[in-house]
CSV table of C-alpha atoms in Angstrom, one decimal:
chain,number,residue,atom,x,y,z
A,1,MET,CA,19.0,0.1,24.5
A,2,ASP,CA,21.1,3.0,23.3
A,3,GLN,CA,19.0,5.4,21.6
A,4,SER,CA,20.9,8.7,20.8
A,5,SER,CA,19.1,10.2,18.4
A,6,SER,CA,15.9,12.4,18.7
A,7,LEU,CA,12.3,11.2,17.8
A,8,LYS,CA,9.1,13.0,17.2
A,9,PHE,CA,6.1,11.9,15.7
A,10,LEU,CA,3.1,13.6,14.6
A,11,GLY,CA,-0.7,11.8,15.2
A,12,SER,CA,-3.9,11.9,16.1
A,13,TRP,CA,-5.4,10.3,19.0
A,14,ALA,CA,-8.3,8.4,17.1
A,15,ASP,CA,-6.2,7.5,13.9
A,16,SER,CA,-5.5,4.0,13.6
A,17,HIS,CA,-2.1,4.7,11.7
A,18,THR,CA,-0.9,6.8,14.4
A,19,HIS,CA,-1.4,4.1,16.7
A,20,ARG,CA,0.4,1.5,14.7
A,21,VAL,CA,3.4,4.0,14.8
A,22,ARG,CA,2.9,4.5,18.5
A,23,LEU,CA,2.8,0.7,19.0
A,24,ALA,CA,6.0,0.1,17.1
A,25,LEU,CA,7.8,2.6,19.2
A,26,GLU,CA,6.3,1.3,22.5
A,27,LEU,CA,7.1,-2.2,21.3
A,28,LYS,CA,10.9,-1.2,20.6
A,29,GLY,CA,11.3,0.6,23.8
A,30,LEU,CA,11.9,4.0,22.0
A,31,VAL,CA,11.8,7.4,23.7
A,32,PHE,CA,9.8,9.7,21.7
A,33,GLU,CA,8.1,13.3,21.7
A,34,TYR,CA,4.6,13.3,20.4
A,35,GLN,CA,2.7,16.1,18.8
A,36,GLU,CA,-0.9,15.7,18.5
A,37,GLU,CA,-2.5,17.0,15.3
A,38,ASP,CA,-6.1,18.2,14.3
A,39,LEU,CA,-7.0,16.1,11.2
A,40,VAL,CA,-8.9,18.8,9.9
A,41,ASN,CA,-6.4,21.7,10.3
A,42,PRO,CA,-2.8,20.1,9.9
A,43,SER,CA,-0.1,22.1,11.6
A,44,PRO,CA,2.4,24.0,9.7
A,45,ASP,CA,4.8,21.2,10.7
A,46,LEU,CA,2.6,18.5,9.5
A,47,LEU,CA,2.3,20.2,5.9
A,48,ARG,CA,6.0,21.0,6.0
A,49,HIS,CA,6.8,17.1,6.6
A,50,ASN,CA,4.4,15.5,4.5
A,51,PRO,CA,3.5,18.0,1.7
A,52,ILE,CA,2.2,15.4,-0.6
A,53,TYR,CA,-0.5,13.6,1.6
A,54,LYS,CA,-0.8,16.3,4.4
A,55,LYS,CA,-1.8,13.6,6.9
A,56,VAL,CA,-0.8,11.8,9.9
A,57,PRO,CA,1.4,10.2,11.1
A,58,ALA,CA,4.7,11.4,10.3
A,59,LEU,CA,8.0,10.2,12.1
A,60,LEU,CA,10.6,12.8,12.6
A,61,HIS,CA,14.0,11.1,13.1
A,62,ASP,CA,16.7,13.8,14.0
A,63,GLY,CA,14.6,15.8,11.9
A,64,ARG,CA,14.2,13.7,8.8
A,65,ALA,CA,10.6,12.9,8.0
A,66,VAL,CA,9.3,9.6,7.4
A,67,VAL,CA,5.6,9.2,6.3
A,68,GLU,CA,3.0,6.5,5.3
A,69,SER,CA,2.2,4.4,8.3
A,70,LEU,CA,3.6,0.8,6.6
A,71,VAL,CA,6.9,2.7,5.6
A,72,ILE,CA,7.3,4.1,8.9
A,73,LEU,CA,7.2,0.7,10.5
A,74,GLN,CA,9.5,-0.8,8.2
A,75,TYR,CA,11.7,2.0,8.8
A,76,ILE,CA,11.7,1.8,12.7
A,77,ASP,CA,12.4,-1.8,12.4
A,78,GLU,CA,15.2,-1.7,10.3
A,79,THR,CA,16.7,1.3,12.0
A,80,TRP,CA,16.4,-0.1,15.5
A,81,THR,CA,17.0,-3.9,15.0
A,82,ASP,CA,16.7,-5.2,18.4
A,83,LYS,CA,13.2,-6.9,19.1
A,84,PRO,CA,12.5,-7.2,15.4
A,85,ILE,CA,8.9,-7.0,14.3
A,86,MET,CA,9.5,-8.4,11.0
A,87,PRO,CA,10.4,-12.2,10.5
A,88,ALA,CA,14.0,-13.0,9.6
A,89,ASP,CA,12.9,-15.4,6.1
A,90,PRO,CA,12.2,-13.5,3.0
A,91,PHE,CA,9.2,-15.9,2.4
A,92,GLU,CA,7.8,-14.9,5.8
A,93,ARG,CA,8.5,-11.1,5.0
A,94,ALA,CA,6.7,-11.6,1.7
A,95,ILE,CA,3.5,-13.2,3.4
A,96,VAL,CA,3.5,-10.1,6.1
A,97,ARG,CA,3.8,-7.6,3.6
A,98,PHE,CA,1.1,-9.1,1.4
A,99,TRP,CA,-1.3,-9.1,4.6
A,100,CYS,CA,-0.4,-5.8,5.3
A,101,HIS,CA,-1.4,-4.8,1.5
A,102,PHE,CA,-4.6,-6.6,2.2
A,103,ALA,CA,-5.4,-4.9,5.3
A,104,ASP,CA,-5.1,-1.6,3.7
A,105,ASP,CA,-6.8,-2.4,0.3
A,106,LYS,CA,-9.4,-4.7,1.1
A,107,LEU,CA,-10.4,-5.0,4.8
A,108,GLY,CA,-9.9,-1.6,6.1
A,109,PRO,CA,-12.1,-0.1,3.5
A,110,ALA,CA,-14.7,-2.9,3.8
A,111,VAL,CA,-14.7,-2.0,7.6
A,112,GLY,CA,-15.1,1.7,6.6
A,113,LEU,CA,-18.0,1.0,4.6
A,114,VAL,CA,-19.8,-0.3,7.2
A,115,PHE,CA,-19.9,2.7,9.0
A,116,SER,CA,-20.7,5.0,6.2
A,117,SER,CA,-23.6,2.7,5.1
A,118,VAL,CA,-27.1,3.8,5.4
A,119,GLY,CA,-30.2,1.7,4.9
A,120,ASP,CA,-29.8,-1.5,2.5
A,121,GLY,CA,-26.1,-0.9,2.0
A,122,GLN,CA,-25.5,-1.8,5.5
A,123,LYS,CA,-26.1,-5.5,5.0
A,124,ALA,CA,-24.0,-5.5,2.0
A,125,ALA,CA,-21.3,-3.7,3.8
A,126,VAL,CA,-21.2,-6.1,6.7
A,127,ASP,CA,-21.2,-9.0,4.3
A,128,GLY,CA,-18.1,-7.4,2.7
A,129,VAL,CA,-16.5,-7.5,6.1
A,130,HIS,CA,-17.3,-11.3,6.5
A,131,GLU,CA,-16.0,-12.2,3.2
A,132,ASN,CA,-12.6,-10.7,4.1
A,133,LEU,CA,-12.4,-11.8,7.3
A,134,LYS,CA,-13.0,-15.2,6.2
A,135,LEU,CA,-9.8,-14.9,4.3
A,136,LEU,CA,-7.7,-14.1,7.1
A,137,GLU,CA,-9.7,-17.0,9.5
A,138,ARG,CA,-8.4,-19.2,7.0
A,139,GLU,CA,-5.0,-18.4,7.1
A,140,LEU,CA,-5.2,-18.3,10.8
A,141,ARG,CA,-6.5,-22.0,10.5
A,142,ASP,CA,-4.9,-23.8,7.7
A,143,GLY,CA,-2.5,-21.5,6.1
A,144,ALA,CA,0.6,-19.4,6.7
A,145,PHE,CA,-0.5,-18.8,10.3
A,146,LYS,CA,-1.5,-22.0,11.2
A,147,GLY,CA,-0.9,-22.9,15.0
A,148,ARG,CA,0.3,-19.1,16.0
A,149,ARG,CA,-0.7,-17.2,19.1
A,150,PHE,CA,0.0,-14.1,17.0
A,151,PHE,CA,0.6,-13.3,13.0
A,152,GLY,CA,4.0,-12.7,14.2
A,153,GLY,CA,4.3,-16.1,16.2
A,154,ASP,CA,4.7,-16.1,19.9
A,155,ASN,CA,5.4,-12.4,19.9
A,156,ILE,CA,3.4,-9.2,18.3
A,157,GLY,CA,5.2,-8.8,15.0
A,158,LEU,CA,4.1,-6.2,12.2
A,159,LEU,CA,1.4,-7.5,10.9
A,160,ASP,CA,-0.3,-7.8,14.3
A,161,ILE,CA,0.5,-4.3,14.9
A,162,VAL,CA,-1.1,-3.6,11.3
A,163,LEU,CA,-4.5,-5.6,11.7
A,164,GLY,CA,-4.6,-4.9,15.4
A,165,CYS,CA,-4.4,-1.2,15.4
A,166,GLY,CA,-7.7,-0.5,13.9
A,167,SER,CA,-9.7,-3.8,14.8
A,168,TYR,CA,-11.0,-2.0,17.8
A,169,TRP,CA,-13.2,-0.5,15.5
A,170,LEU,CA,-14.7,-3.4,14.8
A,171,ALA,CA,-16.4,-3.6,18.4
A,172,VAL,CA,-17.1,-0.1,18.2
A,173,PHE,CA,-18.9,-0.4,14.9
A,174,GLU,CA,-20.8,-3.5,16.3
A,175,GLU,CA,-22.0,-1.3,18.9
A,176,VAL,CA,-22.7,2.1,16.9
A,177,MET,CA,-24.3,0.5,14.1
A,178,GLU,CA,-25.7,-2.3,15.9
A,179,VAL,CA,-24.3,-5.1,13.6
A,180,LYS,CA,-22.2,-8.1,14.2
A,181,LEU,CA,-18.8,-8.3,12.4
A,182,VAL,CA,-16.6,-10.6,14.5
A,183,ASP,CA,-18.9,-13.6,15.5
A,184,PRO,CA,-16.9,-16.0,17.7
A,185,ASP,CA,-18.5,-18.8,16.1
A,186,THR,CA,-17.6,-17.8,12.7
A,187,PHE,CA,-14.4,-16.4,13.3
A,188,PRO,CA,-12.9,-18.2,16.4
A,189,LEU,CA,-9.0,-17.8,15.6
A,190,PHE,CA,-9.5,-14.0,14.6
A,191,HIS,CA,-11.6,-13.6,17.8
A,192,ALA,CA,-9.4,-15.0,20.0
A,193,TRP,CA,-6.2,-13.5,18.4
A,194,LEU,CA,-7.8,-9.9,18.8
A,195,ARG,CA,-8.6,-10.5,22.6
A,196,ASP,CA,-5.2,-11.6,23.3
A,197,PHE,CA,-3.6,-8.9,21.1
A,198,GLU,CA,-5.7,-6.2,23.1
A,199,GLU,CA,-4.6,-7.8,26.6
A,200,GLN,CA,-0.9,-6.6,25.9
A,201,LYS,CA,0.7,-4.3,28.0
A,202,GLU,CA,1.9,-2.0,25.2
A,203,VAL,CA,-1.3,-2.4,23.2
A,204,LYS,CA,-3.2,-1.1,26.4
A,205,GLU,CA,-1.2,1.8,26.8
A,206,THR,CA,-1.6,2.5,23.0
A,207,ILE,CA,-5.3,2.2,22.0
A,208,PRO,CA,-7.5,4.8,23.4
A,209,PRO,CA,-10.2,3.8,26.0
A,210,ILE,CA,-13.1,2.1,24.4
A,211,ASP,CA,-15.7,4.7,25.4
A,212,LYS,CA,-13.6,7.5,23.9
A,213,LEU,CA,-13.9,5.7,20.8
A,214,LEU,CA,-17.6,5.1,20.9
A,215,LYS,CA,-18.3,8.7,21.8
A,216,TYR,CA,-16.2,10.1,18.7
A,217,ALA,CA,-17.6,7.4,16.3
A,218,ARG,CA,-21.0,8.2,17.5
A,219,GLY,CA,-20.3,11.9,17.1
A,220,ILE,CA,-19.3,11.2,13.6
A,221,ARG,CA,-22.1,8.9,12.6
A,222,GLN,CA,-24.6,11.6,13.9
A,223,MET,CA,-23.0,14.4,11.9
A,224,MET,CA,-23.2,11.9,8.7
A,225,LEU,CA,-26.9,11.3,9.5
A,226,SER,CA,-27.8,14.9,10.0
A,227,LEU,CA,-26.5,15.5,6.3
A,228,SER,CA,-29.2,15.0,3.5
A,229,THR,CA,-29.4,11.6,1.6
A,230,ASP,CA,-27.7,13.4,-1.6
A,231,THR,CA,-24.5,14.3,0.5
A,232,ILE,CA,-24.3,10.9,2.3
A,233,THR,CA,-24.0,9.1,-1.0
A,234,THR,CA,-21.5,11.6,-1.9
A,235,ILE,CA,-19.3,10.5,1.5
A,236,ILE,CA,-19.8,6.8,0.3
A,237,GLY,CA,-18.5,7.6,-3.0
A,238,ALA,CA,-21.6,7.1,-5.0
A,239,PRO,CA,-22.6,9.7,-7.5
A,240,ALA,CA,-24.7,12.5,-5.9
A,241,THR,CA,-28.1,12.9,-7.4
A,242,GLY,CA,-28.5,16.8,-6.1
A,243,ASN,CA,-26.7,20.0,-5.3
A,244,THR,CA,-25.0,20.0,-1.7
A,245,THR,CA,-24.6,23.3,0.1
A,246,SER,CA,-21.5,25.2,0.5
A,247,ASN,CA,-21.9,23.9,4.2
A,248,ASN,CA,-22.7,20.4,3.4
A,249,ASP,CA,-19.4,20.7,1.6
A,250,ALA,CA,-17.4,21.8,4.4
A,251,ALA,CA,-19.1,19.0,6.7
A,252,VAL,CA,-18.7,16.3,3.7
A,253,GLU,CA,-14.7,17.2,4.0
A,254,GLU,CA,-14.7,17.1,7.6
A,255,ILE,CA,-16.2,13.8,8.0
A,256,GLY,CA,-14.4,12.3,5.0
A,257,LEU,CA,-11.0,13.3,6.8
A,258,LEU,CA,-12.2,11.8,10.3
A,259,GLN,CA,-13.5,8.6,8.5
A,260,GLU,CA,-10.3,8.2,7.2
A,261,SER,CA,-8.7,7.8,10.4
A,262,ILE,CA,-11.2,5.1,11.3
A,263,VAL,CA,-9.9,2.6,9.2
A,264,LEU,CA,-8.4,-0.9,10.0
B,1,MET,CA,23.3,-16.8,-14.4
B,2,ALA,CA,22.7,-17.5,-10.6
B,3,ALA,CA,21.4,-20.8,-9.9
B,4,ALA,CA,18.0,-20.9,-9.0
B,5,GLU,CA,18.7,-21.2,-5.4
B,6,GLY,CA,18.0,-25.2,-4.9
B,7,GLY,CA,14.4,-24.8,-6.5
B,8,GLU,CA,12.7,-24.0,-9.9
B,9,VAL,CA,11.6,-20.3,-10.1
B,10,LYS,CA,8.5,-19.5,-12.2
B,11,LEU,CA,6.7,-16.4,-13.1
B,12,ILE,CA,3.0,-16.0,-13.7
B,13,GLY,CA,2.6,-12.9,-15.7
B,14,SER,CA,1.2,-11.1,-18.9
B,15,TRP,CA,3.1,-8.9,-21.5
B,16,PRO,CA,1.2,-5.7,-21.2
B,17,SER,CA,1.3,-5.5,-17.3
B,18,PRO,CA,3.8,-2.9,-15.9
B,19,PHE,CA,3.6,-4.8,-12.8
B,20,VAL,CA,4.8,-8.2,-14.4
B,21,LEU,CA,7.4,-6.3,-16.0
B,22,ARG,CA,8.7,-5.4,-12.5
B,23,ALA,CA,9.0,-8.8,-11.4
B,24,ARG,CA,11.0,-9.6,-14.7
B,25,VAL,CA,13.5,-6.6,-14.6
B,26,ALA,CA,14.2,-7.6,-10.9
B,27,LEU,CA,14.6,-11.3,-11.7
B,28,ASN,CA,17.0,-10.4,-14.9
B,29,LEU,CA,19.3,-7.9,-12.4
B,30,LYS,CA,19.9,-11.0,-10.5
B,31,GLY,CA,20.3,-13.2,-13.4
B,32,VAL,CA,17.7,-15.6,-12.2
B,33,GLU,CA,16.7,-18.6,-14.4
B,34,TYR,CA,13.1,-18.6,-14.4
B,35,GLU,CA,10.3,-19.9,-16.4
B,36,TYR,CA,7.7,-17.5,-17.6
B,37,LEU,CA,4.1,-18.7,-17.8
B,38,GLN,CA,2.0,-16.3,-19.7
B,39,GLU,CA,-1.5,-16.0,-19.0
B,40,LYS,CA,-3.6,-16.3,-22.0
B,41,PRO,CA,-6.6,-13.9,-22.7
B,42,GLY,CA,-9.8,-15.3,-20.9
B,43,PRO,CA,-10.4,-17.2,-17.9
B,44,LYS,CA,-7.6,-17.3,-15.7
B,45,SER,CA,-5.7,-20.3,-15.0
B,46,GLU,CA,-6.0,-22.9,-12.5
B,47,LEU,CA,-2.3,-22.2,-11.4
B,48,LEU,CA,-2.8,-18.5,-10.9
B,49,LEU,CA,-6.2,-19.1,-8.9
B,50,ARG,CA,-4.5,-21.7,-6.9
B,51,SER,CA,-1.5,-19.2,-6.2
B,52,ASN,CA,-3.2,-15.9,-5.7
B,53,PRO,CA,-6.8,-17.0,-4.1
B,54,VAL,CA,-6.9,-13.3,-2.4
B,55,TYR,CA,-6.5,-11.0,-5.6
B,56,LYS,CA,-6.2,-13.5,-8.5
B,57,LYS,CA,-3.9,-11.3,-10.3
B,58,ILE,CA,-0.5,-11.3,-11.8
B,59,PRO,CA,2.4,-11.4,-11.4
B,60,VAL,CA,2.8,-14.2,-9.0
B,61,LEU,CA,6.4,-15.4,-8.4
B,62,LEU,CA,6.6,-19.2,-7.5
B,63,HIS,CA,10.0,-20.3,-5.8
B,64,HIS,CA,10.0,-23.9,-4.5
B,65,CYS,CA,6.4,-24.1,-5.7
B,66,LYS,CA,5.7,-21.3,-3.0
B,67,PRO,CA,3.7,-18.1,-4.0
B,68,VAL,CA,4.8,-14.4,-3.8
B,69,CYS,CA,2.3,-12.1,-4.7
B,70,GLU,CA,2.1,-8.5,-5.4
B,71,SER,CA,4.9,-6.7,-7.8
B,72,MET,CA,7.0,-4.7,-5.1
B,73,ILE,CA,6.8,-7.4,-2.8
B,74,ILE,CA,8.1,-10.0,-5.2
B,75,VAL,CA,11.1,-7.3,-6.0
B,76,GLU,CA,11.8,-7.1,-2.1
B,77,TYR,CA,11.8,-11.0,-2.0
B,78,VAL,CA,14.3,-11.5,-4.9
B,79,ASP,CA,16.7,-8.8,-3.7
B,80,VAL,CA,16.9,-10.9,-0.4
B,81,VAL,CA,17.0,-14.3,-1.4
B,82,TRP,CA,19.5,-13.7,-4.5
B,83,ALA,CA,21.5,-11.1,-2.4
B,84,ALA,CA,24.6,-12.6,-3.2
B,85,ALA,CA,24.0,-12.7,-7.0
B,86,THR,CA,24.7,-8.9,-7.9
B,87,ARG,CA,24.4,-5.6,-5.9
B,88,ALA,CA,21.4,-4.6,-4.0
B,89,ILE,CA,18.1,-3.3,-5.6
B,90,LEU,CA,16.8,-1.7,-2.2
B,91,PRO,CA,19.4,1.0,-0.9
B,92,ALA,CA,21.3,-0.3,2.4
B,93,ASP,CA,20.2,3.1,4.3
B,94,PRO,CA,17.0,2.5,6.2
B,95,TYR,CA,16.2,6.2,5.4
B,96,GLU,CA,16.7,5.9,1.8
B,97,ARG,CA,14.7,2.7,2.0
B,98,ALA,CA,11.7,4.9,3.0
B,99,LEU,CA,12.1,7.1,0.5
B,100,HIS,CA,11.9,4.4,-2.3
B,101,ARG,CA,9.4,2.6,-0.4
B,102,PHE,CA,7.4,5.8,-0.2
B,103,TRP,CA,7.7,7.0,-3.5
B,104,ALA,CA,6.9,3.6,-4.9
B,105,ALA,CA,3.5,3.5,-3.0
B,106,TYR,CA,2.8,7.0,-4.4
B,107,ILE,CA,3.3,5.5,-8.0
B,108,ASP,CA,1.1,3.1,-7.4
B,109,GLY,CA,-1.6,4.8,-5.8
B,110,LYS,CA,-1.5,8.1,-7.7
B,111,LEU,CA,0.1,7.4,-11.0
B,112,PHE,CA,-1.3,3.9,-11.8
B,113,PRO,CA,-4.9,5.0,-11.7
B,114,SER,CA,-4.1,8.2,-13.6
B,115,VAL,CA,-2.6,5.9,-16.4
B,116,VAL,CA,-5.5,3.5,-16.5
B,117,ALA,CA,-8.1,6.4,-16.6
B,118,ILE,CA,-6.5,7.9,-19.6
B,119,ALA,CA,-5.5,4.9,-21.5
B,120,LYS,CA,-9.1,3.2,-20.8
B,121,ASP,CA,-10.6,6.6,-22.1
B,122,GLU,CA,-12.8,7.3,-19.2
B,123,PRO,CA,-15.4,9.9,-19.2
B,124,LYS,CA,-14.1,13.3,-19.5
B,125,MET,CA,-14.1,14.7,-15.7
B,126,ALA,CA,-11.9,12.0,-14.8
B,127,LYS,CA,-9.8,12.2,-17.7
B,128,VAL,CA,-8.9,15.7,-17.0
B,129,GLU,CA,-8.2,14.9,-13.5
B,130,ALA,CA,-6.3,12.1,-14.5
B,131,VAL,CA,-4.1,13.9,-16.8
B,132,GLU,CA,-3.3,16.5,-14.3
B,133,GLN,CA,-2.7,14.0,-11.7
B,134,LEU,CA,-0.1,12.5,-14.2
B,135,HIS,CA,1.8,16.0,-14.6
B,136,THR,CA,1.9,16.6,-11.1
B,137,GLY,CA,3.2,13.2,-10.5
B,138,ILE,CA,6.0,13.6,-13.1
B,139,LYS,CA,7.0,16.7,-11.7
B,140,LEU,CA,7.3,15.4,-8.4
B,141,MET,CA,9.2,12.3,-9.5
B,142,GLU,CA,11.5,14.6,-11.4
B,143,GLU,CA,12.3,16.5,-7.9
B,144,ALA,CA,12.7,12.9,-6.3
B,145,PHE,CA,15.2,12.0,-9.0
B,146,GLU,CA,17.2,14.9,-8.3
B,147,ARG,CA,17.3,14.1,-4.6
B,148,LEU,CA,17.8,10.7,-4.7
B,149,SER,CA,20.3,9.9,-7.5
B,150,LYS,CA,22.6,12.4,-6.0
B,151,GLY,CA,23.9,13.2,-9.7
B,152,LYS,CA,24.1,9.7,-10.8
B,153,GLY,CA,22.2,7.9,-13.5
B,154,PHE,CA,19.2,6.1,-11.2
B,155,PHE,CA,17.3,6.8,-8.3
B,156,GLY,CA,19.3,3.7,-7.0
B,157,GLY,CA,22.6,5.6,-7.7
B,158,ASP,CA,24.9,3.8,-10.1
B,159,ALA,CA,22.5,1.0,-11.0
B,160,ILE,CA,18.6,0.5,-11.4
B,161,GLY,CA,17.4,0.4,-7.9
B,162,TYR,CA,14.0,-0.4,-6.0
B,163,LEU,CA,12.4,2.9,-7.1
B,164,ASP,CA,13.9,2.8,-10.8
B,165,ILE,CA,11.8,-0.5,-11.1
B,166,ALA,CA,8.9,1.0,-9.6
B,167,LEU,CA,8.6,4.0,-12.1
B,168,GLY,CA,10.4,2.8,-15.0
B,169,CYS,CA,8.1,-0.1,-15.7
B,170,PHE,CA,5.4,2.4,-16.5
B,171,LEU,CA,7.5,4.3,-19.0
B,172,GLY,CA,6.0,2.1,-21.9
B,173,TRP,CA,2.1,3.3,-20.6
B,174,PHE,CA,3.4,6.9,-20.0
B,175,LYS,CA,4.0,6.6,-24.1
B,176,VAL,CA,0.5,5.1,-24.5
B,177,CYS,CA,-0.8,8.3,-22.3
B,178,GLU,CA,0.7,10.5,-24.7
B,179,GLU,CA,-0.4,8.8,-27.8
B,180,VAL,CA,-4.1,8.8,-26.5
B,181,THR,CA,-4.0,12.4,-25.2
B,182,GLY,CA,-1.7,13.8,-27.8
B,183,LEU,CA,0.1,15.7,-24.9
B,184,LYS,CA,3.8,14.9,-23.6
B,185,PHE,CA,4.3,13.9,-20.0
B,186,LEU,CA,7.7,13.2,-19.8
B,187,ASP,CA,9.5,16.0,-22.1
B,188,GLU,CA,13.1,17.5,-22.0
B,189,GLU,CA,11.8,20.8,-21.0
B,190,LYS,CA,9.8,20.0,-17.8
B,191,SER,CA,11.4,16.8,-16.9
B,192,PRO,CA,14.9,16.5,-18.4
B,193,LEU,CA,16.3,14.2,-15.8
B,194,LEU,CA,13.8,11.6,-16.3
B,195,VAL,CA,13.9,11.9,-20.1
B,196,GLY,CA,17.6,11.2,-19.5
B,197,TRP,CA,16.8,8.3,-17.0
B,198,ALA,CA,14.3,6.8,-19.0
B,199,GLU,CA,16.6,6.2,-22.1
B,200,ARG,CA,18.9,4.5,-19.6
B,201,PHE,CA,16.4,2.2,-18.1
B,202,CYS,CA,15.0,1.2,-21.0
B,203,SER,CA,18.4,0.5,-22.6
B,204,ASP,CA,19.5,-1.3,-19.7
B,205,GLU,CA,20.3,-5.2,-20.3
B,206,ALA,CA,17.9,-6.2,-17.6
B,207,VAL,CA,15.2,-4.1,-19.2
B,208,LYS,CA,15.5,-3.9,-22.8
B,209,ASP,CA,14.4,-7.6,-23.9
B,210,VAL,CA,11.5,-7.6,-21.7
B,211,MET,CA,10.1,-4.2,-21.9
B,212,PRO,CA,7.2,-4.6,-24.4
B,213,GLU,CA,7.4,-2.5,-27.7
B,214,ASN,CA,5.2,0.6,-28.2
B,215,GLU,CA,3.7,-0.2,-31.0
B,216,ARG,CA,2.4,-3.5,-29.3
B,217,LEU,CA,1.1,-1.7,-26.2
B,218,GLU,CA,-0.8,1.0,-28.5
B,219,GLU,CA,-2.3,-1.9,-30.4
B,220,TYR,CA,-3.3,-3.7,-27.1
B,221,THR,CA,-5.0,-0.2,-25.8
B,222,LYS,CA,-6.9,0.2,-29.1
B,223,LEU,CA,-8.2,-3.5,-28.7
B,224,CYS,CA,-9.1,-3.0,-24.8
B,225,ARG,CA,-11.0,0.2,-25.8
B,226,ALA,CA,-12.9,-1.4,-28.9
B,227,PHE,CA,-13.7,-4.3,-26.5
B,228,ALA,CA,-15.0,-2.0,-24.0
B,229,ALA,CA,-17.3,0.0,-26.0
B,230,ASP,CA,-18.9,-3.2,-27.2
């Protein structure tokens, strides 16, 4: 593959949106330079290239920045057209885009809520994940993705990348939170797809080792639990019932940023 | 008028929705004949629930009876399926496409919630933030227009493009926000390029017959707020 242009990408090692971009670049066989970003202290580079959101990932192609992971993935696919990750058929493309939106709009936040839930809220959060996984399982069983190995068909496609890069958090949260999220009996097809996805060469090269992710998640969870109950409700988004100290405010911000990286 | 590509085209929608308007403008730009199915107030229709079981929301495009959901996904679908009909809605260049998609996502993620908060008359704090967010957003869109239009009349250049549709279909609701707050969001002084663009967008053949009249939108907003207050 001819790649005469320069590619650099700013990301963060535990951020699932960063993994999406890395996986797409790897699948396309592209050569790129990577710059690790501290989520809490973005570099001047990142602030310059993503002034609106100030977040990873940011892809720099010949110095021009593309940000927002779904925008980046489509950009990569439309610029380097070998080994396409989007289907050719317009209706299939619409289906992929729809479920990508679902991943970011419904499933991801539901998974994030499990991680930030405390006490009685945890069961409701787990139920929320199950409700959303049911929708995907149904599509795999009877709907748009019936009979397929991957969402993209025989090969990993854009939707596999979007769903897959973040689904590892399901296993991590199962362990850290001691909950069951992907029961192979309830979600056999999703479970099988996820195991297959995680075995792929480029995926193994992209996703960090599970023990590193576990340690990271445990650290954030401990930070959260060490704060007051009021502060935790602030993180979850419910109205706080009391005052938080300025130390708590900084910790809340940090946890919020770190948590955002842990989404499907 | 473009033929319906061997299959009938239907659009499930609701007249106040800026998202439905996006789909209608895209179909009109391509000259597609379609049946418009207006959702009645009250319980959602069987067809809508069957066509969009995940979100149960409009717009839904039905082409060969197959549903396409989400407004900007519909716009991209229409652009490709009726590619031969007229000029493209999305730019050809991948980088420009990325910019159009980025800003469309920004509009949905940041501007839309602000519009809702203002129109619905949310509690004071939320409204103050929403007003600020809308001002900021329009300023950014003014800058984006300058870069993307390259001196031409639309974000898409000579004609309405993807980002024109994404933003333009909110123009009626920006006016409602101005009515509600007594503030100016699109004004000659701070956003002159967008003011000119707004006039061109609203008077375009593909838009003018489907853009809801202001008075009607304002009445609708008052009704919603009265209903919510009860």
